[in-house]
Coordinates of C-alpha atoms in Angstrom, one line a residue:
Chain A
M1 CA 0.0 0.0 0.0
M2 CA 2.8 2.5 1.0
N3 CA 4.7 1.4 -2.0
G4 CA 1.6 2.0 -4.2
L5 CA 1.2 5.5 -2.8
R6 CA 4.8 6.3 -3.4
M7 CA 4.6 5.1 -7.0
Y8 CA 1.4 7.0 -7.5
G9 CA 3.1 10.2 -6.3
L10 CA 6.0 9.6 -8.7
L11 CA 3.6 9.1 -11.6
F12 CA 1.6 12.1 -10.6
R13 CA 4.6 14.3 -10.7
A14 CA 5.7 12.8 -14.0
S15 CA 2.3 13.5 -15.5
I16 CA 2.4 17.1 -14.4
R17 CA 5.9 17.4 -15.8
S18 CA 4.9 15.9 -19.2
R19 CA 1.8 18.2 -19.3
M20 CA 4.1 21.1 -18.6
Q21 CA 6.0 20.3 -21.8
Y22 CA 3.1 21.9 -23.5
R23 CA 2.9 24.9 -21.2
F24 CA 0.4 27.0 -23.2
N25 CA -2.1 24.1 -23.5
F26 CA -1.7 23.4 -19.8
W27 CA -2.6 26.8 -18.6
F28 CA -5.1 27.6 -21.3
S29 CA -7.1 24.4 -20.7
S30 CA -7.0 25.0 -17.0
V31 CA -8.3 28.5 -17.4
M32 CA -10.9 27.5 -20.0
L33 CA -12.3 24.7 -17.7
A34 CA -12.8 27.2 -14.9
V35 CA -14.4 29.8 -17.2
I36 CA -16.8 27.2 -18.6
S37 CA -18.0 26.0 -15.3
I38 CA -18.3 29.6 -13.9
V39 CA -20.4 30.5 -16.9
E40 CA -22.6 27.5 -16.2
F41 CA -23.1 28.6 -12.7
L42 CA -23.8 32.2 -13.7
L43 CA -26.7 31.0 -15.9
L44 CA -28.1 29.3 -12.8
A45 CA -27.4 32.4 -10.7
I46 CA -29.2 34.7 -13.1
V47 CA -32.4 32.5 -12.9
L48 CA -32.2 32.4 -9.2
L49 CA -31.5 36.2 -8.8
K50 CA -34.6 36.8 -11.0
F51 CA -36.9 34.5 -9.1
G52 CA -35.2 34.4 -5.7
H53 CA -35.4 30.7 -5.5
I54 CA -36.4 27.6 -7.5
K55 CA -38.6 25.0 -6.0
G56 CA -37.6 26.3 -2.6
W57 CA -33.8 26.3 -3.1
S58 CA -32.0 29.6 -2.6
L59 CA -29.1 30.8 -4.6
A60 CA -26.6 30.0 -1.8
E61 CA -28.0 26.5 -1.5
A62 CA -27.9 25.9 -5.2
G63 CA -24.3 27.2 -5.2
W64 CA -23.5 24.6 -2.6
L65 CA -25.0 21.8 -4.7
F66 CA -23.2 23.0 -7.8
S67 CA -19.7 23.4 -6.2
V68 CA -19.8 20.3 -4.2
L69 CA -20.4 18.3 -7.4
S70 CA -17.6 20.3 -9.2
L71 CA -15.1 19.5 -6.5
S72 CA -16.1 15.8 -6.4
R73 CA -15.7 15.6 -10.1
A74 CA -12.4 17.5 -10.1
L75 CA -11.1 15.0 -7.5
Y76 CA -12.2 12.0 -9.5
R77 CA -10.8 13.2 -12.7
T78 CA -7.5 14.3 -11.1
V79 CA -7.0 10.8 -9.6
A80 CA -8.3 8.7 -12.5
N81 CA -8.5 10.8 -15.6
D82 CA -7.8 7.9 -18.0
V83 CA -10.6 5.7 -16.6
H84 CA -12.8 8.2 -18.5
N85 CA -10.6 7.9 -21.6
I86 CA -10.4 4.1 -21.7
E87 CA -12.0 4.0 -25.1
S88 CA -8.7 5.2 -26.7
Y89 CA -6.8 2.4 -24.9
L90 CA -9.3 -0.2 -26.1
V91 CA -9.4 1.1 -29.7
S92 CA -5.6 1.4 -30.1
G93 CA -4.8 -1.7 -28.0
E94 CA -2.6 0.4 -25.7
L95 CA -4.1 -1.4 -22.8
D96 CA -1.6 -4.3 -23.6
G97 CA 1.3 -2.3 -22.2
L98 CA -0.5 -1.8 -18.9
L99 CA -1.2 -5.5 -18.6
L100 CA 2.6 -6.2 -18.8
R101 CA 3.3 -4.4 -15.5
P102 CA 3.4 -6.0 -12.1
I103 CA 0.8 -3.7 -10.7
P104 CA -3.0 -3.7 -10.9
V105 CA -4.2 -2.6 -14.3
L106 CA -6.5 0.0 -12.8
S107 CA -3.6 1.6 -10.9
A108 CA -1.5 1.6 -14.1
L109 CA -4.4 3.2 -16.0
M110 CA -5.2 5.8 -13.4
S111 CA -1.6 6.9 -13.3
R112 CA -1.1 7.1 -17.0
N113 CA -2.4 10.6 -17.4
V114 CA -3.0 12.6 -14.3
S115 CA -4.6 15.9 -15.0
F116 CA -4.7 18.3 -12.1
R117 CA -7.8 20.4 -12.6
F118 CA -6.8 23.8 -11.2
G119 CA -9.6 25.6 -12.9
E120 CA -12.4 23.5 -11.5
V121 CA -10.8 23.3 -8.1
F122 CA -10.5 27.1 -7.8
Q123 CA -14.0 27.6 -9.2
G124 CA -15.5 25.0 -6.9
I125 CA -13.8 26.3 -3.7
G126 CA -14.7 29.9 -4.7
I127 CA -18.4 29.3 -5.1
L128 CA -18.5 26.9 -2.1
A129 CA -16.9 29.5 0.1
V130 CA -19.3 32.3 -0.9
S131 CA -22.4 30.0 -0.6
M132 CA -21.4 28.6 2.8
S133 CA -20.5 32.0 4.3
T134 CA -23.9 33.3 3.1
L135 CA -25.7 30.4 4.6
M136 CA -23.8 30.7 7.9
R137 CA -24.5 34.4 8.1
E138 CA -28.2 33.6 7.7
G139 CA -27.8 31.1 10.5
Q140 CA -29.0 28.2 8.4
I141 CA -25.9 26.1 8.9
G142 CA -23.2 26.0 11.6
W143 CA -19.5 25.3 11.7
L144 CA -20.2 21.6 11.7
S145 CA -21.3 21.8 8.1
I146 CA -17.7 22.3 7.0
P147 CA -16.4 18.8 7.9
L148 CA -19.7 17.4 6.7
T149 CA -19.2 19.1 3.3
V150 CA -15.7 17.7 3.0
F151 CA -17.2 14.3 3.8
V152 CA -19.8 14.7 1.1
I153 CA -17.2 15.8 -1.5
L154 CA -15.0 12.8 -0.8
S155 CA -17.9 10.4 -0.9
G156 CA -19.2 12.0 -4.1
A157 CA -15.8 11.6 -5.7
V158 CA -15.9 7.8 -4.9
L159 CA -19.4 7.6 -6.3
L160 CA -18.5 9.4 -9.6
F161 CA -15.4 7.2 -9.9
A162 CA -17.5 4.1 -9.5
I163 CA -20.0 5.2 -12.1
G164 CA -17.2 6.1 -14.4
L165 CA -15.5 2.8 -13.9
I166 CA -18.6 0.7 -14.5
T167 CA -19.2 2.7 -17.7
A168 CA -15.6 2.2 -18.7
T169 CA -15.9 -1.6 -18.1
A170 CA -18.7 -1.7 -20.7
G171 CA -16.0 -0.8 -23.1
F172 CA -14.6 -4.4 -22.9
W173 CA -17.7 -5.6 -24.7
L174 CA -18.6 -2.5 -26.7
T175 CA -15.2 -0.9 -27.4
R176 CA -16.8 2.4 -28.3
I177 CA -18.5 3.9 -25.3
T178 CA -18.5 7.7 -25.8
E179 CA -22.3 7.8 -26.1
L180 CA -22.8 5.7 -23.1
Q181 CA -20.5 8.0 -21.1
N182 CA -22.5 11.0 -22.3
I183 CA -25.5 9.5 -20.5
T184 CA -24.1 7.9 -17.4
E185 CA -21.4 10.4 -16.7
D186 CA -22.0 13.8 -18.4
A187 CA -25.8 14.1 -18.7
A188 CA -26.5 12.6 -15.3
R189 CA -23.9 14.8 -13.7
T190 CA -25.1 18.0 -15.5
A191 CA -28.6 17.2 -14.3
V192 CA -27.7 17.1 -10.6
Q193 CA -25.8 20.4 -10.8
Y194 CA -29.2 21.9 -10.3
P195 CA -31.6 21.2 -7.4
M196 CA -33.2 17.9 -8.3
S197 CA -36.6 19.1 -7.1
I198 CA -37.1 20.9 -10.4
Y199 CA -37.3 17.6 -12.2
P200 CA -40.4 15.3 -12.7
R201 CA -40.6 12.4 -10.3
W202 CA -39.5 9.7 -12.8
L203 CA -36.3 11.6 -13.6
Q204 CA -35.6 12.0 -9.9
G205 CA -36.1 8.3 -9.5
I206 CA -33.5 7.6 -12.2
L207 CA -31.0 10.0 -10.6
V208 CA -31.4 8.4 -7.2
G209 CA -32.1 4.8 -8.0
I210 CA -30.5 3.9 -11.3
I211 CA -27.6 6.2 -11.9
P212 CA -27.3 7.4 -8.2
V213 CA -25.5 10.7 -8.9
G214 CA -28.2 12.3 -6.7
F215 CA -26.2 10.9 -3.8
A216 CA -23.2 13.0 -4.7
N217 CA -24.8 16.3 -3.6
Y218 CA -28.6 16.6 -3.5
M219 CA -29.5 13.8 -1.1
P220 CA -26.7 14.5 1.5
G221 CA -27.5 18.2 0.9
L222 CA -31.0 17.7 2.2
F223 CA -29.4 16.9 5.6
V224 CA -26.3 19.1 5.6
L225 CA -28.1 22.3 4.5
R226 CA -31.7 21.8 5.8
G227 CA -31.8 18.9 8.2
D228 CA -34.7 17.6 6.2
T229 CA -33.7 14.0 6.8
G230 CA -32.0 12.4 9.8
W231 CA -28.3 12.0 10.3
W232 CA -28.6 8.6 8.7
M233 CA -28.4 10.2 5.3
L234 CA -24.6 10.7 5.5
P235 CA -23.8 7.0 6.3
L236 CA -26.3 6.0 3.7
T237 CA -24.5 8.2 1.1
A238 CA -21.2 6.8 2.0
C239 CA -22.6 3.2 1.9
I240 CA -24.0 3.7 -1.6
A241 CA -20.7 5.2 -2.8
G242 CA -18.7 2.4 -1.2
A243 CA -21.0 -0.4 -2.4
L244 CA -21.1 0.9 -5.9
F245 CA -17.3 1.2 -5.8
I246 CA -16.8 -2.4 -4.8
L247 CA -19.3 -3.5 -7.4
A248 CA -17.3 -1.5 -10.0
L249 CA -14.1 -3.2 -9.0
F250 CA -15.7 -6.6 -9.4
V251 CA -17.2 -5.7 -12.8
W252 CA -13.8 -4.3 -13.9
R253 CA -12.0 -7.5 -13.0
F254 CA -14.5 -9.5 -15.0
G255 CA -14.3 -7.2 -17.9
L256 CA -10.6 -7.3 -18.0
S257 CA -10.7 -11.1 -18.5
R258 CA -12.8 -10.4 -21.6
Y259 CA -10.2 -8.0 -23.1
Q260 CA -9.6 -8.9 -26.7
S261 CA -6.7 -6.6 -27.6
T262 CA -6.2 -5.5 -31.2
G263 CA -4.4 -6.9 -34.2
S264 CA -1.0 -5.4 -34.9
Chain B
M1 CA 17.2 -28.7 -18.3
K2 CA 14.0 -27.4 -16.9
P3 CA 12.0 -25.6 -19.6
M4 CA 11.5 -21.9 -19.2
I5 CA 8.4 -21.6 -21.3
T6 CA 5.9 -24.4 -21.8
V7 CA 2.9 -24.1 -24.1
H8 CA 0.4 -26.9 -24.2
Q9 CA -2.4 -27.2 -26.7
L10 CA -2.9 -23.4 -26.7
S11 CA -6.0 -22.1 -28.6
K12 CA -7.6 -18.8 -28.9
S13 CA -10.7 -17.9 -30.8
F14 CA -12.4 -14.6 -31.2
R15 CA -16.1 -14.0 -31.7
L16 CA -16.9 -11.7 -34.6
P17 CA -20.4 -10.5 -35.5
Q18 CA -21.4 -12.2 -38.7
P19 CA -22.2 -9.8 -41.5
A20 CA -25.8 -10.0 -42.7
P21 CA -26.4 -11.4 -46.2
E22 CA -26.3 -9.0 -49.2
G23 CA -29.3 -6.8 -49.7
P24 CA -30.7 -3.4 -48.7
F25 CA -29.8 -2.0 -45.2
R26 CA -27.0 -4.6 -44.9
G27 CA -25.1 -2.5 -42.3
L28 CA -28.1 -2.0 -40.2
R29 CA -29.1 -5.6 -40.3
T30 CA -25.5 -6.6 -39.3
L31 CA -25.9 -4.3 -36.3
M32 CA -29.0 -6.0 -35.2
S33 CA -27.8 -9.5 -35.9
R34 CA -27.0 -11.8 -33.0
Q35 CA -25.1 -14.3 -35.0
Y36 CA -21.4 -14.7 -34.6
T37 CA -18.6 -16.4 -36.3
E38 CA -15.8 -18.0 -34.3
K39 CA -12.4 -17.0 -35.7
E40 CA -9.7 -19.3 -34.5
A41 CA -6.5 -17.3 -34.3
V42 CA -4.5 -20.0 -32.7
R43 CA -5.3 -23.7 -32.7
G44 CA -3.6 -26.3 -30.5
V45 CA -0.2 -24.8 -30.4
S46 CA 2.4 -26.6 -28.2
F47 CA 6.1 -26.1 -27.7
S48 CA 8.6 -25.7 -24.9
I49 CA 11.6 -23.4 -24.7
A50 CA 14.6 -24.1 -22.5
S51 CA 16.4 -21.4 -20.5
G52 CA 18.9 -19.5 -22.5
E53 CA 17.5 -20.4 -25.9
F54 CA 17.0 -17.8 -28.7
V55 CA 13.9 -18.8 -30.6
G56 CA 12.5 -17.2 -33.7
Y57 CA 8.7 -17.3 -34.0
I58 CA 7.7 -16.5 -37.5
G59 CA 4.8 -16.7 -39.8
P60 CA 2.9 -14.6 -42.3
N61 CA 0.6 -11.7 -41.3
G62 CA -2.4 -12.9 -39.4
A63 CA -0.9 -16.3 -38.7
G64 CA -1.4 -16.0 -34.9
K65 CA 2.1 -14.8 -33.8
S66 CA 1.0 -11.7 -31.9
T67 CA -2.0 -13.6 -30.4
T68 CA 0.4 -16.3 -29.1
I69 CA 2.8 -13.7 -27.6
K70 CA -0.1 -11.9 -26.0
M71 CA -1.3 -15.1 -24.4
L72 CA 2.2 -15.9 -23.2
S73 CA 2.6 -12.6 -21.6
G74 CA -0.8 -12.7 -19.9
I75 CA -2.5 -10.0 -22.0
L76 CA -5.1 -12.3 -23.5
H77 CA -6.8 -15.2 -21.8
P78 CA -6.5 -18.4 -23.9
T79 CA -9.8 -20.1 -25.0
A80 CA -8.2 -23.5 -24.2
G81 CA -4.8 -24.9 -23.3
E82 CA -2.1 -23.9 -20.9
V83 CA 0.9 -21.6 -20.7
Q84 CA 3.6 -21.8 -18.1
I85 CA 6.5 -19.3 -17.6
D86 CA 9.0 -20.9 -15.3
G87 CA 6.2 -22.9 -13.7
L88 CA 3.8 -19.9 -13.3
N89 CA 0.6 -19.4 -15.2
P90 CA 0.6 -15.9 -16.7
H91 CA -3.2 -15.5 -16.3
R92 CA -3.6 -16.6 -12.8
D93 CA -0.3 -15.0 -11.7
R94 CA -0.2 -12.1 -14.1
R95 CA 1.7 -9.8 -11.7
R96 CA 4.3 -12.3 -10.7
V97 CA 4.9 -13.4 -14.2
A98 CA 5.2 -9.7 -15.3
R99 CA 8.2 -9.4 -13.0
R100 CA 10.0 -12.2 -14.9
L101 CA 9.1 -10.9 -18.3
G102 CA 10.5 -8.2 -20.5
V103 CA 8.4 -7.4 -23.5
L104 CA 9.2 -5.1 -26.5
F105 CA 6.6 -4.2 -29.0
G106 CA 8.5 -2.6 -31.9
Q107 CA 5.5 -0.8 -33.2
R108 CA 4.6 0.9 -30.0
T109 CA 6.7 2.5 -27.4
Q110 CA 6.2 1.7 -23.7
L111 CA 8.0 4.8 -22.6
W112 CA 6.4 8.0 -21.6
W113 CA 6.1 10.0 -24.8
D114 CA 6.7 13.5 -23.3
L115 CA 9.2 12.7 -20.6
P116 CA 13.0 12.3 -20.9
V117 CA 14.1 8.7 -21.3
R118 CA 15.6 8.7 -17.7
D119 CA 12.3 9.6 -16.2
S120 CA 10.5 6.7 -17.8
Y121 CA 13.1 4.4 -16.2
D122 CA 12.5 6.0 -12.8
I123 CA 8.7 5.3 -13.1
L124 CA 9.3 1.7 -14.3
A125 CA 11.8 1.1 -11.5
A126 CA 9.1 2.3 -9.0
M127 CA 6.5 0.0 -10.6
Y128 CA 8.8 -3.0 -10.3
G129 CA 9.9 -2.0 -6.8
I130 CA 13.6 -1.7 -7.7
E131 CA 15.7 0.1 -5.0
T132 CA 17.5 3.3 -6.0
D133 CA 21.0 1.8 -5.7
R134 CA 20.2 -1.2 -7.9
K135 CA 18.3 1.0 -10.3
D136 CA 21.2 3.4 -10.8
A137 CA 23.6 0.5 -11.3
R138 CA 21.3 -1.2 -13.7
I139 CA 20.7 2.0 -15.8
T140 CA 24.5 2.6 -16.0
E141 CA 25.0 -1.0 -17.1
L142 CA 22.3 -0.8 -19.8
A143 CA 23.3 2.7 -20.9
D144 CA 26.7 1.3 -21.5
L145 CA 25.5 -1.8 -23.3
L146 CA 23.0 -0.1 -25.5
Q147 CA 24.8 3.3 -25.7
L148 CA 22.0 5.4 -24.4
G149 CA 24.2 8.1 -22.9
E150 CA 23.7 10.7 -25.6
F151 CA 19.9 10.8 -25.4
M152 CA 19.3 9.9 -21.7
D153 CA 17.8 13.3 -21.0
T154 CA 15.9 13.8 -24.3
P155 CA 12.1 13.5 -24.4
V156 CA 11.1 10.2 -26.0
R157 CA 9.1 12.0 -28.8
K158 CA 12.3 13.6 -30.1
L159 CA 14.3 10.3 -30.4
S160 CA 15.0 8.7 -33.8
L161 CA 13.4 5.3 -34.3
G162 CA 16.7 3.5 -33.8
Q163 CA 17.4 5.4 -30.5
R164 CA 13.8 4.8 -29.4
M165 CA 14.1 1.1 -30.0
R166 CA 17.3 0.9 -27.9
A167 CA 15.6 2.9 -25.2
D168 CA 12.6 0.6 -25.3
L169 CA 14.9 -2.4 -25.1
A170 CA 16.6 -1.0 -22.0
A171 CA 13.2 -0.5 -20.5
A172 CA 12.3 -4.1 -21.1
L173 CA 15.5 -5.2 -19.4
L174 CA 15.4 -2.8 -16.5
H175 CA 13.9 -5.2 -14.0
D176 CA 16.4 -7.9 -15.1
P177 CA 13.8 -10.4 -16.4
D178 CA 14.7 -14.0 -17.3
V179 CA 12.6 -14.0 -20.4
L180 CA 12.3 -11.5 -23.2
F181 CA 9.5 -11.4 -25.8
L182 CA 10.5 -9.2 -28.8
D183 CA 7.8 -8.4 -31.2
E184 CA 9.4 -7.0 -34.4
P185 CA 12.3 -5.2 -32.7
T186 CA 13.9 -4.1 -36.1
I187 CA 10.7 -2.9 -37.8
G188 CA 11.3 0.2 -39.8
L189 CA 15.0 0.5 -39.0
D190 CA 17.7 1.3 -41.4
V191 CA 20.5 -1.2 -42.2
V192 CA 23.0 0.2 -39.7
A193 CA 20.4 0.5 -36.8
K194 CA 19.2 -3.1 -37.6
R195 CA 22.7 -4.4 -37.4
S196 CA 23.4 -2.7 -34.1
I197 CA 20.1 -3.9 -32.6
R198 CA 21.0 -7.4 -33.6
E199 CA 24.4 -7.1 -32.0
Y200 CA 22.7 -6.0 -28.8
L201 CA 20.2 -8.8 -28.9
H202 CA 23.0 -11.3 -29.4
S203 CA 24.9 -10.1 -26.4
I204 CA 21.7 -9.9 -24.3
N205 CA 21.2 -13.6 -25.1
V206 CA 24.8 -14.7 -24.7
E207 CA 26.3 -12.4 -22.1
L208 CA 23.2 -11.9 -19.9
G209 CA 21.9 -15.4 -20.5
K210 CA 18.3 -14.3 -21.2
T211 CA 15.8 -16.6 -22.9
V212 CA 14.5 -14.8 -26.0
L213 CA 11.4 -15.3 -28.1
L214 CA 11.6 -13.1 -31.2
T215 CA 8.9 -12.5 -33.8
T216 CA 9.9 -10.7 -37.0
H217 CA 9.3 -10.5 -40.7
D218 CA 13.0 -9.8 -41.3
M219 CA 14.6 -13.2 -42.2
D220 CA 18.1 -11.8 -41.6
D221 CA 17.1 -11.3 -37.9
I222 CA 16.2 -15.0 -37.7
E223 CA 19.2 -16.3 -39.6
Q224 CA 21.7 -14.3 -37.6
L225 CA 20.2 -14.6 -34.2
C226 CA 18.1 -17.7 -33.7
S227 CA 19.3 -21.1 -32.8
R228 CA 15.8 -22.4 -33.4
V229 CA 12.8 -21.4 -35.5
I230 CA 9.1 -22.1 -34.9
V231 CA 6.9 -21.4 -37.9
I232 CA 3.2 -20.7 -37.4
N233 CA 0.7 -20.6 -40.2
R234 CA -3.1 -20.3 -40.0
G235 CA -2.9 -20.8 -36.2
T236 CA -1.0 -24.0 -36.2
I237 CA 2.7 -24.8 -35.9
G238 CA 4.1 -25.8 -39.3
F239 CA 7.8 -26.3 -38.3
D240 CA 9.8 -26.4 -35.1
G241 CA 13.6 -27.0 -35.4
T242 CA 16.9 -25.5 -36.3
I243 CA 17.5 -23.3 -39.4
D244 CA 19.6 -26.0 -41.1
E245 CA 16.8 -28.5 -40.6
L246 CA 14.4 -26.0 -42.1
R247 CA 16.6 -25.5 -45.1
R248 CA 17.0 -29.2 -45.6
R249 CA 13.3 -29.9 -45.2
I250 CA 12.4 -27.3 -47.9
G251 CA 15.2 -28.6 -50.0
L252 CA 15.7 -25.6 -52.1
P253 CA 18.6 -26.1 -54.6
T254 CA 22.0 -24.6 -54.3
L255 CA 23.0 -22.7 -57.4
I256 CA 26.4 -23.6 -59.0
R257 CA 27.7 -21.2 -61.6
V258 CA 30.8 -22.6 -63.5
T259 CA 32.9 -20.7 -65.9
Y260 CA 35.0 -22.9 -68.4
R261 CA 38.2 -22.0 -70.2
Q262 CA 36.7 -23.0 -73.5
T263 CA 33.1 -23.0 -74.7
P264 CA 31.7 -26.1 -73.0
V265 CA 30.4 -28.9 -75.1
L266 CA 27.3 -30.3 -73.6
S267 CA 26.8 -33.9 -74.5
S268 CA 23.2 -35.0 -74.2
T269 CA 24.3 -38.0 -72.1
G270 CA 26.6 -36.1 -69.7
L271 CA 24.2 -35.7 -66.7
A272 CA 21.7 -38.3 -67.6
S273 CA 23.2 -40.7 -65.2
Y274 CA 21.9 -38.6 -62.4
D275 CA 18.4 -38.1 -61.4
D276 CA 17.0 -34.9 -62.8
S277 CA 16.2 -33.4 -59.5
S278 CA 19.7 -33.7 -58.0
L279 CA 21.7 -31.8 -60.6
R280 CA 20.1 -29.9 -63.5
V281 CA 21.6 -27.4 -65.9
T282 CA 19.4 -24.4 -66.1
E283 CA 21.2 -21.8 -68.1
I284 CA 24.1 -21.7 -70.6
D285 CA 25.6 -18.4 -71.5
G286 CA 28.9 -18.5 -73.4
H287 CA 31.5 -19.9 -71.2
T288 CA 29.3 -20.0 -68.1
V289 CA 26.9 -22.7 -67.1
T290 CA 24.4 -22.4 -64.3
A291 CA 23.1 -25.6 -62.6
E292 CA 20.8 -26.3 -59.7
C293 CA 22.0 -28.9 -57.3
N294 CA 20.1 -30.7 -54.6
R295 CA 22.5 -31.1 -51.7
E296 CA 20.5 -33.8 -50.1
A297 CA 21.0 -36.1 -53.2
I298 CA 24.5 -35.1 -54.3
S299 CA 27.5 -33.5 -52.6
A300 CA 29.0 -30.3 -54.0
M301 CA 32.2 -32.1 -54.9
D302 CA 30.4 -34.8 -56.9
A303 CA 28.4 -32.1 -58.7
L304 CA 31.6 -30.4 -59.7
R305 CA 33.2 -33.6 -60.9
L306 CA 30.2 -34.1 -63.1
L307 CA 30.3 -30.6 -64.4
E308 CA 34.1 -31.0 -65.2
Q309 CA 33.1 -33.4 -67.9
Y310 CA 32.2 -30.4 -70.1
G311 CA 35.6 -28.9 -70.1
E312 CA 38.3 -27.4 -67.9
I313 CA 36.8 -25.3 -65.2
E314 CA 38.2 -21.8 -64.6
D315 CA 36.0 -20.5 -61.8
V316 CA 33.2 -21.7 -59.6
H317 CA 30.6 -19.7 -57.8
M318 CA 28.2 -21.3 -55.4
E319 CA 25.1 -19.7 -54.0
E320 CA 23.1 -21.1 -51.0
P321 CA 19.4 -20.5 -51.3
H322 CA 18.2 -17.3 -49.6
F323 CA 16.6 -17.9 -46.3
E324 CA 13.8 -15.6 -47.4
D325 CA 13.0 -17.9 -50.3
V326 CA 13.0 -20.9 -48.0
I327 CA 10.4 -19.3 -45.8
H328 CA 8.4 -18.1 -48.8
N329 CA 8.1 -21.8 -49.8
L330 CA 6.9 -22.8 -46.4
Y331 CA 4.1 -20.2 -46.1

């Protein structure tokens, strides 16, 4: 385990260094990612400022939901960027090289291309700080919400990772999975950037029951921000993330044994 | 001696969706079809390789070479049969086998494209858990053997193909594996680079005592390096033995070109005493006569004695069949 962490650190530094080889692209993409997600939030903010709230969610609360998800996602993609990009490994047969190493394939894949998401991290921390300080001033939440929020972010990162990994595993059978990822990763995540109460019941059902991204922010948010549910919501959130993660690892191992490689 | 690599009745088949019969919307119907065809890439392949052997594994494109190598190294799971690398199964013990294996894919680098060569070695050393002292000693040794010094700090993407191949070879040897799988290590290289890679491979086998399995389309690689050849064609093994045995089995003729002092007089009875296949005149051009000689049936000296009947011989030139032609006949 220690050795694994040390190796990961080394690979992480190497990835940063190799990205820095293309300095312009590195900074430009970081800044652009931040700008894009801030613009997304501004659209939401405009709606909220106009109407005061949507379905009972204030601007500050919506900001919390939005930024918690951004930070979870930034964390997941920083640690395991190439799980999302597995399609290129499957199409080119590059996964072969990873199977030749005496470390788990998933670790090798995760470390191949680390992308530290400065933009999303700064944007997320910024909006989160503003939202939470507003809510604290209004007396809606106390200091305890800070560790709880960190907990929700970590658990959400595990959840998004698990969903990403299960989707990636489908690639062992389907090879091309971009469209599937659009649904399970991108569309689902975009949907829960906004308070889920704005959606019809069936869609809420999907986002909680089938692709449970709702547990990355909205569900634990009900407790952390409003105390709507009991404290049990947080362990439930963590359990769902953990269970899905374990399931994802099993599915991944099974998928790997179905790997067909490519001709050469 | 205990075999290093044992392969027993190894098979691999792939399932491919069956294209729908001709007609309108064929693509769409193929997409909906649930019928598959089994494509057998490798069928019942068995061989065993002793420690320290240098074996060439050859065959035409699509014969199943790469599929076999991938099963040997644990990348693909075989449909049937068994592989053992020094007693370990590469599928059940993938990570332990990976420590004993060095693999080089000539077409694809395993180094980090944007990093200096040295950094790739650092990462690999960490993956294989090699301590810093041993790693430094090992890199110095390999840099010396493969002459990596001049580009150790250059990013991999800026290396020439020959340099990249040497760097990749060092990467495959870094963790001191017992077995090396080389998949087309000389592909795309110029004559000089090919020759130097061959010299390195030779010394890796002889001086470092590694067991090497080499696939290539370059028959000079095989002829100059391998003590043994395994030929695979359409998924099954067609030949397994030494290069000389292979030559003998194919029995391609040796060419003898004889130049006479005077214009030779070819009597119609001269060579009739011999069977047509053992010695046959194929071309007469002034003072020069070319004949094909089957060395299995007749020795070179006897052939010359026969040819001497036509006149006084001034010069003799003998040409062994090209190995490439031998292989061509086998495919």
